Amino acid sequence: MKYQFPRDFWWGSASSAPQTEGESLSGGKSATIWDTWYAKQPGRFHQQIGPQQTSTFYQHWQQDIALLKQLNHNSFRTSISWARLMPKGRGEVNPEAVDFYNGVIDELLAQGITPFINLFHFDMPTVMQEQGGWESRYVVDAYAEYADTCFRLFGDRVQHWFTFNEPIVPVEGGYLYDFHYPNVVDFKRAATVAYHTVLAHALAVKKYRQRELGGEIGIILNLTPSYPRSENPADIKAANIADLLFNRSFLDPVLRGEYPTELVALLKDYDQLPECQPGDSALILEGKVDLLGINYYQPRRIKCRDSRVNPDAPFMPEWLFDYYQMPGCKMNPHRGWEIYEPGIYDILTNLRENYDNPRCFISENGMGVENEQRFSQNGQINDDYRIEFVSEHLKWVHRALAEGSHCLGYHMWTFIDNWSWCNAYKNRYGFIQLDLKTQQRIVKKSGEWFAATADNQGFDEVEKND
Ligand code: BG6
């Protein structure tokens, strides 16, 4: 069986400035919250490897773009670092950063690779965090100014823009679950951060459209379908709440231009609503996107709680549902994430049936594996498991396309092993192996498979290794 994709399907991969560039405190760049957190608590990072030790894209971008070409990418996503481009957060632009990003964009275009540029990938400049981060409307305005500066500088060549990557992750990590700086645990503050991020997104969309540059602007969301343990109404209710909090809190404003009434009612019931101002609703309506990026790694399995919560503990989403590990599910043990390929189809189907079938693409999907060196054969990582992972997900994308989904492409996380936040280099995700000592780059077997797949616009059934 051949899985054939449309001729103009986007084949590529995704990365981000903070995980690849390196030079995190040089080249005129100021610190982000990652630099600041690492300076305070290096022990929070796997093997104490911090944001300075990334995959050196700042030095090796030409070589890396040549590798992207070798992988037959027709598109590639990275992000601009706010702290590099505007080290004070507002005002002055760093000329070295402008040269760097111009070089990257021009070289991608010269190689026939369409640049997809994201404006924020978890990397709040420290100067802005000191102003309150996303809790502050001052920072919302500063972000809009930064976004508009990017459109002015690069919008003549970049035609695909994204305001945020996974905006819910800084909400979860920084304000609920303690896996990002500033390590706050406070639902109401988390809700404010989420709300202000949506306002910042909408302001940037508005600014982009005002410039009439002829391109498109969207956002990248990690959509994690919520599956109830059973058909019991209590489980279904719990799964619906998880969906409202973790998916629809961003999906509805960016696709429908408004929040779900159920979500607003829920937060009101628990006295967790953020402060709204006149004009916010009209602005959010203007933030409806042209293109939605979908990051998909794992499903969320939910059951109703069967115990009472501690009323003295801080209010948390888990007051309203519980997690459920489905017996017999397939797991990626390195990351602790379930692998459930039909989830990608369920997301696309939900978008088609309930959100007017928006223009969208898979903007991240991937598998992080620890100690990949053990799969090395004749100097190459023989990562059949990754080929299986990608092809099995692509089959479900293929099916969604056959049913009319408006999915325009598939980007893998990621093209080269890179720095994974607190996990540093524990789990490797790349099509290309990175030797941390020498910075040597070697294409893995999956990279060769992907290059052939992109070239053929599809693939034949992949033999499974049991
Ligand atoms: C996504 C992010 O959440 O998943 C990436 O956009 C991230 O930045 C990727 O690296 C994989 O997750 P992790 O935590 O294993 O690096």
Short mmCIF file of C-alpha atoms and ligand atoms in Angstrom, two decimals:
data_model
loop_
_atom_site.label_atom_id
_atom_site.label_comp_id
_atom_site.label_asym_id
_atom_site.label_seq_id
_atom_site.Cartn_x
_atom_site.Cartn_y
_atom_site.Cartn_z
CA MET A 1 0.00 0.00 0.00
CA LYS A 2 1.32 3.41 -0.92
CA TYR A 3 0.45 6.43 1.20
CA GLN A 4 0.46 9.27 -1.30
CA PHE A 5 0.20 12.88 -0.13
CA PRO A 6 -0.76 16.01 -2.06
CA ARG A 7 1.89 17.47 -4.36
CA ASP A 8 2.28 20.72 -2.42
CA PHE A 9 2.22 19.08 1.06
CA TRP A 10 4.69 20.69 3.47
CA TRP A 11 7.44 18.28 4.50
CA GLY A 12 9.78 19.60 7.10
CA SER A 13 10.67 19.93 10.72
CA ALA A 14 10.43 22.37 13.57
CA SER A 15 12.90 23.85 16.01
CA SER A 16 13.21 26.91 18.19
CA ALA A 17 15.72 29.65 18.89
CA PRO A 18 16.30 28.86 22.58
CA GLN A 19 16.84 25.15 21.89
CA THR A 20 19.24 25.51 18.98
CA GLU A 21 20.97 28.86 18.70
CA GLY A 22 23.29 28.79 21.67
CA GLU A 23 25.28 32.00 22.34
CA SER A 24 22.52 32.64 24.79
CA LEU A 25 24.40 35.45 26.53
CA SER A 26 26.39 36.81 23.60
CA GLY A 27 25.86 38.32 20.16
CA GLY A 28 24.08 41.18 21.90
CA LYS A 29 21.39 38.89 23.32
CA SER A 30 20.06 39.51 26.81
CA ALA A 31 19.02 36.78 29.23
CA THR A 32 15.73 34.92 28.99
CA ILE A 33 13.99 33.27 31.91
CA TRP A 34 15.93 30.11 31.00
CA ASP A 35 19.31 31.80 31.49
CA THR A 36 18.08 33.35 34.72
CA TRP A 37 16.63 30.13 36.10
CA TYR A 38 19.74 28.17 35.16
CA ALA A 39 21.94 30.71 36.96
CA LYS A 40 19.80 30.30 40.08
CA GLN A 41 19.09 26.58 40.03
CA PRO A 42 21.38 24.60 37.68
CA GLY A 43 20.34 21.44 39.48
CA ARG A 44 16.90 21.67 37.90
CA PHE A 45 18.48 20.82 34.52
CA HIS A 46 19.43 17.29 33.44
CA GLN A 47 23.17 16.84 34.04
CA GLN A 48 23.22 20.56 34.78
CA ILE A 49 23.32 21.34 31.07
CA GLY A 50 21.82 24.78 30.57
CA PRO A 51 20.61 27.01 27.76
CA GLN A 52 24.09 27.97 26.61
CA GLN A 53 24.81 24.44 25.39
CA THR A 54 22.42 24.04 22.49
CA SER A 55 23.01 22.67 19.01
CA THR A 56 25.08 25.72 17.97
CA PHE A 57 22.78 26.90 15.18
CA TYR A 58 24.14 30.42 15.69
CA GLN A 59 27.49 29.24 14.34
CA HIS A 60 26.44 26.38 12.10
CA TRP A 61 23.28 27.68 10.45
CA GLN A 62 24.67 27.42 6.94
CA GLN A 63 25.70 23.82 7.46
CA ASP A 64 22.37 23.05 9.11
CA ILE A 65 20.36 24.54 6.27
CA ALA A 66 22.41 22.41 3.85
CA LEU A 67 21.36 19.40 5.94
CA LEU A 68 17.72 20.45 5.80
CA LYS A 69 18.09 20.52 2.04
CA GLN A 70 19.63 17.05 2.15
CA LEU A 71 16.56 15.89 4.10
CA ASN A 72 14.41 17.24 1.23
CA HIS A 73 12.61 19.74 3.43
CA ASN A 74 10.43 22.16 1.52
CA SER A 75 9.65 24.07 4.72
CA PHE A 76 11.23 24.59 8.12
CA ARG A 77 10.10 26.27 11.32
CA THR A 78 12.27 28.07 13.78
CA SER A 79 11.69 31.04 16.04
CA ILE A 80 13.12 34.49 16.54
CA SER A 81 14.50 35.19 19.99
CA TRP A 82 12.88 38.32 21.41
CA ALA A 83 15.81 38.78 23.80
CA ARG A 84 18.27 38.59 20.90
CA LEU A 85 16.40 40.93 18.58
CA MET A 86 15.41 43.47 21.22
CA PRO A 87 17.67 42.94 24.23
CA LYS A 88 15.84 45.55 26.32
CA GLY A 89 12.49 44.02 25.41
CA ARG A 90 11.34 47.26 23.79
CA GLY A 91 12.93 49.95 21.66
CA GLU A 92 16.40 49.32 20.30
CA VAL A 93 16.98 46.54 17.81
CA ASN A 94 20.22 44.52 17.95
CA PRO A 95 21.88 44.83 14.51
CA GLU A 96 23.82 41.58 14.94
CA ALA A 97 20.54 39.73 15.43
CA VAL A 98 19.04 41.34 12.35
CA ASP A 99 22.04 40.17 10.29
CA PHE A 100 21.76 36.67 11.73
CA TYR A 101 18.04 36.25 11.06
CA ASN A 102 18.36 37.84 7.61
CA GLY A 103 21.12 35.33 6.83
CA VAL A 104 18.99 32.38 7.99
CA ILE A 105 15.86 33.49 6.12
CA ASP A 106 17.72 34.32 2.91
CA GLU A 107 19.63 31.05 2.95
CA LEU A 108 16.46 29.02 3.52
CA LEU A 109 14.82 30.75 0.60
CA ALA A 110 17.90 30.29 -1.57
CA GLN A 111 17.71 26.54 -0.86
CA GLY A 112 14.02 26.40 -1.76
CA ILE A 113 12.93 25.90 1.86
CA THR A 114 9.99 28.03 2.97
CA PRO A 115 10.70 29.65 6.36
CA PHE A 116 7.95 29.35 8.97
CA ILE A 117 8.78 31.83 11.69
CA ASN A 118 7.46 31.70 15.22
CA LEU A 119 7.78 34.68 17.56
CA PHE A 120 7.77 33.11 21.01
CA HIS A 121 8.86 29.68 22.13
CA PHE A 122 8.72 29.72 25.95
CA ASP A 123 11.55 32.32 25.97
CA MET A 124 10.42 35.36 27.89
CA PRO A 125 13.23 37.94 28.10
CA THR A 126 14.22 38.38 31.73
CA VAL A 127 13.77 42.15 31.47
CA MET A 128 10.15 41.49 30.56
CA GLN A 129 9.69 38.88 33.30
CA GLU A 130 10.88 41.55 35.72
CA GLN A 131 7.99 43.68 34.49
CA GLY A 132 5.59 40.89 35.45
CA GLY A 133 5.88 38.62 32.41
CA TRP A 134 2.53 37.60 30.94
CA GLU A 135 0.78 38.76 34.09
CA SER A 136 1.38 42.30 32.91
CA ARG A 137 -0.41 44.19 30.15
CA TYR A 138 2.76 46.24 29.71
CA VAL A 139 4.44 43.05 28.50
CA VAL A 140 1.51 42.34 26.16
CA ASP A 141 2.10 45.71 24.51
CA ALA A 142 5.86 45.18 24.42
CA TYR A 143 5.35 41.81 22.72
CA ALA A 144 3.11 43.41 20.09
CA GLU A 145 5.84 45.98 19.43
CA TYR A 146 8.42 43.20 19.10
CA ALA A 147 6.13 41.22 16.75
CA ASP A 148 5.55 44.27 14.60
CA THR A 149 9.31 44.87 14.46
CA CYS A 150 9.75 41.31 13.13
CA PHE A 151 7.08 41.88 10.49
CA ARG A 152 8.78 45.12 9.44
CA LEU A 153 12.25 43.58 9.25
CA PHE A 154 11.50 40.17 7.78
CA GLY A 155 7.90 40.26 6.53
CA ASP A 156 8.94 41.00 2.95
CA ARG A 157 10.30 37.43 2.73
CA VAL A 158 8.60 35.45 5.50
CA GLN A 159 5.06 34.56 4.48
CA HIS A 160 4.16 32.16 7.31
CA TRP A 161 4.17 33.65 10.82
CA PHE A 162 3.19 32.20 14.18
CA THR A 163 2.60 34.28 17.26
CA PHE A 164 3.26 31.51 19.82
CA ASN A 165 4.31 27.92 20.14
CA GLU A 166 2.24 25.99 22.69
CA PRO A 167 1.20 29.05 24.70
CA ILE A 168 -0.38 26.86 27.36
CA VAL A 169 2.97 25.37 28.32
CA PRO A 170 4.34 28.48 30.07
CA VAL A 171 0.96 28.68 31.84
CA GLU A 172 1.24 25.09 33.06
CA GLY A 173 4.99 25.08 33.64
CA GLY A 174 5.44 28.55 35.08
CA TYR A 175 2.22 29.05 37.07
CA LEU A 176 0.74 25.63 37.93
CA TYR A 177 3.08 22.66 37.87
CA ASP A 178 6.55 24.05 38.58
CA PHE A 179 8.44 22.98 35.46
CA HIS A 180 9.21 26.46 34.09
CA TYR A 181 10.40 29.67 35.72
CA PRO A 182 9.01 31.56 37.67
CA ASN A 183 7.75 28.37 39.42
CA VAL A 184 4.55 29.89 40.71
CA VAL A 185 1.67 27.65 41.81
CA ASP A 186 -1.47 29.75 41.53
CA PHE A 187 -4.41 29.01 39.24
CA LYS A 188 -5.73 32.56 39.07
CA ARG A 189 -2.34 33.90 38.06
CA ALA A 190 -2.09 31.06 35.52
CA ALA A 191 -5.47 32.06 34.08
CA THR A 192 -4.28 35.67 33.79
CA VAL A 193 -1.11 34.54 32.00
CA ALA A 194 -3.21 32.49 29.55
CA TYR A 195 -5.63 35.35 28.97
CA HIS A 196 -2.91 37.91 28.39
CA THR A 197 -1.17 35.55 25.98
CA VAL A 198 -4.36 35.42 23.92
CA LEU A 199 -4.51 39.23 23.96
CA ALA A 200 -0.84 39.42 22.88
CA HIS A 201 -1.56 36.95 20.09
CA ALA A 202 -4.55 38.97 18.87
CA LEU A 203 -2.61 42.24 18.96
CA ALA A 204 0.18 40.70 16.89
CA VAL A 205 -2.32 39.32 14.36
CA LYS A 206 -3.89 42.77 14.10
CA LYS A 207 -0.50 44.42 13.56
CA TYR A 208 0.44 41.86 10.92
CA ARG A 209 -2.76 42.44 8.97
CA GLN A 210 -2.32 46.20 9.14
CA ARG A 211 0.96 45.83 7.24
CA GLU A 212 -0.69 43.99 4.32
CA LEU A 213 2.38 41.92 3.55
CA GLY A 214 0.50 39.23 1.64
CA GLY A 215 1.42 36.35 3.93
CA GLU A 216 -0.45 34.51 6.64
CA ILE A 217 -0.35 34.42 10.41
CA GLY A 218 -1.33 31.72 12.85
CA ILE A 219 -0.49 30.08 16.12
CA ILE A 220 0.86 26.68 17.12
CA LEU A 221 -1.12 24.77 19.75
CA ASN A 222 -0.40 21.48 21.43
CA LEU A 223 -3.77 19.84 21.07
CA THR A 224 -4.09 16.88 23.35
CA PRO A 225 -7.35 15.02 22.87
CA SER A 226 -9.03 14.11 26.15
CA TYR A 227 -10.34 10.57 26.16
CA PRO A 228 -12.66 9.49 29.00
CA ARG A 229 -11.90 6.20 30.73
CA SER A 230 -15.44 5.01 30.05
CA GLU A 231 -18.85 6.10 28.82
CA ASN A 232 -19.90 6.76 32.39
CA PRO A 233 -21.31 10.34 32.49
CA ALA A 234 -18.93 11.20 35.34
CA ASP A 235 -15.90 10.24 33.23
CA ILE A 236 -17.26 12.07 30.19
CA LYS A 237 -17.86 15.20 32.26
CA ALA A 238 -14.31 15.02 33.64
CA ALA A 239 -12.81 14.61 30.15
CA ASN A 240 -14.85 17.55 28.88
CA ILE A 241 -13.48 19.75 31.67
CA ALA A 242 -9.91 18.74 30.82
CA ASP A 243 -10.62 19.53 27.17
CA LEU A 244 -12.00 22.96 28.07
CA LEU A 245 -9.05 23.83 30.26
CA PHE A 246 -6.19 22.48 28.16
CA ASN A 247 -7.40 22.62 24.55
CA ARG A 248 -10.34 24.91 24.11
CA SER A 249 -8.86 27.66 26.33
CA PHE A 250 -6.68 28.56 23.32
CA LEU A 251 -8.35 26.78 20.43
CA ASP A 252 -11.67 28.60 20.69
CA PRO A 253 -10.32 32.15 20.93
CA VAL A 254 -7.92 31.67 18.01
CA LEU A 255 -10.37 29.86 15.72
CA ARG A 256 -13.74 31.25 16.80
CA GLY A 257 -12.64 34.57 18.24
CA GLU A 258 -14.23 33.90 21.62
CA TYR A 259 -13.93 31.76 24.73
CA PRO A 260 -16.28 28.82 25.31
CA THR A 261 -19.10 29.96 27.60
CA GLU A 262 -18.71 26.70 29.55
CA LEU A 263 -15.10 27.56 30.34
CA VAL A 264 -15.97 31.07 31.50
CA ALA A 265 -18.75 29.65 33.71
CA LEU A 266 -16.39 27.05 35.16
CA LEU A 267 -13.71 29.59 36.12
CA LYS A 268 -16.37 31.89 37.51
CA ASP A 269 -17.71 29.10 39.71
CA TYR A 270 -14.29 28.64 41.25
CA ASP A 271 -13.55 32.37 41.39
CA GLN A 272 -10.56 32.03 39.05
CA LEU A 273 -11.50 34.39 36.22
CA PRO A 274 -8.80 36.82 35.09
CA GLU A 275 -9.51 40.52 34.99
CA CYS A 276 -11.00 41.63 31.68
CA GLN A 277 -11.08 45.15 30.28
CA PRO A 278 -13.40 46.85 27.82
CA GLY A 279 -12.18 46.23 24.29
CA ASP A 280 -10.67 42.82 25.07
CA SER A 281 -13.47 40.83 23.41
CA ALA A 282 -13.30 42.89 20.23
CA LEU A 283 -9.54 42.43 20.11
CA ILE A 284 -9.79 38.66 20.63
CA LEU A 285 -12.22 38.50 17.72
CA GLU A 286 -9.54 40.09 15.53
CA GLY A 287 -7.08 37.34 16.48
CA LYS A 288 -8.74 34.60 14.40
CA VAL A 289 -5.91 32.86 12.58
CA ASP A 290 -5.23 32.13 8.93
CA LEU A 291 -3.36 28.93 9.73
CA LEU A 292 -3.26 26.62 12.74
CA GLY A 293 -0.17 24.61 13.69
CA ILE A 294 -0.94 21.42 15.60
CA ASN A 295 1.63 19.84 17.88
CA TYR A 296 0.68 16.31 18.80
CA TYR A 297 2.65 13.93 20.99
CA GLN A 298 0.25 12.11 23.26
CA PRO A 299 -3.39 11.78 24.29
CA ARG A 300 -4.77 12.79 27.67
CA ARG A 301 -6.72 9.99 29.34
CA ILE A 302 -9.14 11.13 31.99
CA LYS A 303 -11.40 9.69 34.63
CA CYS A 304 -13.54 11.35 37.26
CA ARG A 305 -11.99 11.82 40.67
CA ASP A 306 -12.87 9.20 43.20
CA SER A 307 -11.48 11.01 46.19
CA ARG A 308 -12.16 14.38 47.76
CA VAL A 309 -9.64 17.16 47.33
CA ASN A 310 -7.76 18.71 50.19
CA PRO A 311 -9.58 22.04 50.59
CA ASP A 312 -6.40 23.64 51.95
CA ALA A 313 -4.35 22.74 48.86
CA PRO A 314 -4.08 25.30 46.07
CA PHE A 315 -6.90 25.06 43.52
CA MET A 316 -5.72 22.99 40.57
CA PRO A 317 -7.25 21.62 37.35
CA GLU A 318 -6.99 18.18 38.97
CA TRP A 319 -9.64 19.18 41.48
CA LEU A 320 -12.05 18.52 38.62
CA PHE A 321 -10.72 15.29 37.06
CA ASP A 322 -8.07 12.66 37.43
CA TYR A 323 -5.53 11.11 35.08
CA TYR A 324 -5.99 7.58 33.91
CA GLN A 325 -3.35 5.22 32.54
CA MET A 326 -5.02 2.92 30.04
CA PRO A 327 -3.95 -0.68 30.57
CA GLY A 328 -2.01 -2.08 27.63
CA CYS A 329 -1.31 1.27 26.01
CA LYS A 330 1.84 1.82 23.97
CA MET A 331 4.33 4.01 25.81
CA ASN A 332 7.47 5.92 25.01
CA PRO A 333 9.13 5.05 28.33
CA HIS A 334 11.90 7.66 27.92
CA ARG A 335 9.50 10.57 27.99
CA GLY A 336 6.71 8.74 29.82
CA TRP A 337 4.28 9.67 27.08
CA GLU A 338 1.68 7.33 25.59
CA ILE A 339 1.95 6.78 21.84
CA TYR A 340 -1.52 6.81 20.31
CA GLU A 341 -1.43 7.42 16.59
CA PRO A 342 -5.20 7.77 15.98
CA GLY A 343 -5.10 10.88 18.20
CA ILE A 344 -3.73 12.89 15.29
CA TYR A 345 -6.75 11.85 13.19
CA ASP A 346 -9.16 12.65 16.01
CA ILE A 347 -7.75 16.17 16.27
CA LEU A 348 -8.07 16.76 12.53
CA THR A 349 -11.59 15.32 12.52
CA ASN A 350 -12.64 17.51 15.45
CA LEU A 351 -11.32 20.57 13.61
CA ARG A 352 -13.15 19.57 10.44
CA GLU A 353 -16.44 18.80 12.13
CA ASN A 354 -16.56 21.43 14.86
CA TYR A 355 -14.31 24.30 13.76
CA ASP A 356 -15.14 24.74 10.08
CA ASN A 357 -12.17 22.73 8.81
CA PRO A 358 -9.45 25.40 9.19
CA ARG A 359 -6.22 25.53 7.19
CA CYS A 360 -3.86 23.65 9.45
CA PHE A 361 -0.79 21.44 9.49
CA ILE A 362 1.01 19.13 11.88
CA SER A 363 3.63 21.47 13.24
CA GLU A 364 5.25 19.01 15.68
CA ASN A 365 5.18 15.27 16.26
CA GLY A 366 8.11 13.25 17.42
CA MET A 367 9.70 10.77 19.73
CA GLY A 368 12.44 11.45 22.25
CA VAL A 369 14.63 8.45 22.99
CA GLU A 370 17.33 8.11 25.62
CA ASN A 371 20.81 6.75 24.92
CA GLU A 372 20.28 6.36 21.18
CA GLN A 373 23.94 5.55 20.82
CA ARG A 374 23.07 1.92 21.57
CA PHE A 375 21.31 1.76 18.20
CA SER A 376 24.42 2.84 16.31
CA GLN A 377 25.45 0.56 13.44
CA ASN A 378 28.41 1.41 11.21
CA GLY A 379 28.44 4.93 12.58
CA GLN A 380 24.74 5.64 11.99
CA ILE A 381 21.82 5.60 14.44
CA ASN A 382 19.49 2.90 13.20
CA ASP A 383 16.26 4.38 14.55
CA ASP A 384 13.61 2.14 13.02
CA TYR A 385 11.34 2.98 15.96
CA ARG A 386 11.29 6.61 14.80
CA ILE A 387 10.45 5.62 11.23
CA GLU A 388 7.64 3.52 12.60
CA PHE A 389 6.46 6.39 14.83
CA VAL A 390 6.36 8.88 11.96
CA SER A 391 4.87 6.56 9.36
CA GLU A 392 2.15 5.32 11.72
CA HIS A 393 1.12 8.91 12.47
CA LEU A 394 1.28 9.87 8.80
CA LYS A 395 -1.12 7.05 7.95
CA TRP A 396 -3.74 8.67 10.16
CA VAL A 397 -3.04 12.07 8.62
CA HIS A 398 -3.49 10.44 5.23
CA ARG A 399 -6.87 9.09 6.29
CA ALA A 400 -7.96 12.50 7.61
CA LEU A 401 -6.96 14.06 4.29
CA ALA A 402 -9.01 11.48 2.39
CA GLU A 403 -11.99 12.51 4.49
CA GLY A 404 -11.51 16.16 3.62
CA SER A 405 -9.27 17.57 6.34
CA HIS A 406 -7.53 20.79 5.40
CA CYS A 407 -4.17 19.59 6.72
CA LEU A 408 -1.39 21.08 4.62
CA GLY A 409 1.76 19.46 5.92
CA TYR A 410 3.75 17.53 8.46
CA HIS A 411 6.69 18.90 10.44
CA MET A 412 8.71 16.66 12.68
CA TRP A 413 10.15 17.61 16.04
CA THR A 414 12.98 18.00 15.27
CA PHE A 415 15.66 18.06 12.60
CA ILE A 416 18.73 17.78 14.84
CA ASP A 417 19.04 16.58 18.44
CA ASN A 418 18.63 19.71 20.49
CA TRP A 419 18.41 21.04 24.01
CA SER A 420 15.12 19.98 25.60
CA TRP A 421 14.63 22.47 28.43
CA CYS A 422 14.99 20.77 31.83
CA ASN A 423 15.66 17.44 30.11
CA ALA A 424 18.62 18.98 28.25
CA TYR A 425 19.95 16.16 26.01
CA LYS A 426 18.42 13.23 27.89
CA ASN A 427 16.01 12.33 25.09
CA ARG A 428 17.06 12.72 21.47
CA TYR A 429 14.45 13.73 18.90
CA GLY A 430 16.39 14.57 15.74
CA PHE A 431 16.57 13.19 12.23
CA ILE A 432 20.21 14.11 12.69
CA GLN A 433 22.42 12.95 15.51
CA LEU A 434 24.43 15.61 17.31
CA ASP A 435 27.74 14.73 18.91
CA LEU A 436 27.81 17.05 21.88
CA LYS A 437 31.60 17.06 22.16
CA THR A 438 32.52 17.67 18.53
CA GLN A 439 29.24 19.16 17.31
CA GLN A 440 29.46 16.70 14.43
CA ARG A 441 26.13 16.08 12.69
CA ILE A 442 25.29 12.64 11.28
CA VAL A 443 22.02 11.82 9.52
CA LYS A 444 20.12 9.01 11.24
CA LYS A 445 18.31 6.28 9.32
CA SER A 446 15.01 8.09 9.95
CA GLY A 447 16.47 11.20 8.28
CA GLU A 448 17.17 9.20 5.14
CA TRP A 449 13.68 7.71 5.28
CA PHE A 450 12.11 11.13 5.66
CA ALA A 451 14.16 12.55 2.77
CA ALA A 452 12.88 9.75 0.53
CA THR A 453 9.31 10.22 1.78
CA ALA A 454 9.39 13.96 1.08
CA ASP A 455 10.90 13.32 -2.33
CA ASN A 456 8.23 10.74 -3.22
CA GLN A 457 5.45 12.73 -1.49
CA GLY A 458 4.58 9.57 0.36
CA PHE A 459 5.79 6.15 1.38
CA ASP A 460 5.11 2.47 0.98
CA GLU A 461 4.03 0.36 3.93
CA VAL A 462 6.92 0.22 6.38
CA GLU A 463 7.97 -3.19 7.63
CA LYS A 464 7.69 -3.35 11.40
CA ASN A 465 10.49 -4.65 13.59
CA ASP A 466 8.95 -6.49 16.50
C1 BG6 B 1 7.08 20.62 22.44
C2 BG6 B 1 7.89 21.87 22.34
O1 BG6 B 1 6.35 20.71 23.61
O2 BG6 B 1 7.70 19.39 22.60
C3 BG6 B 1 9.38 21.65 22.16
O3 BG6 B 1 7.41 22.78 21.40
C4 BG6 B 1 9.84 20.44 22.92
O4 BG6 B 1 10.04 22.82 22.53
C5 BG6 B 1 9.09 19.21 22.40
O5 BG6 B 1 11.21 20.26 22.91
C6 BG6 B 1 9.47 17.90 23.05
O6 BG6 B 1 9.31 17.95 24.43
P1 BG6 B 1 10.52 17.77 25.45
O7 BG6 B 1 10.04 18.36 26.72
O8 BG6 B 1 10.77 16.31 25.55
O9 BG6 B 1 11.67 18.51 24.86
#
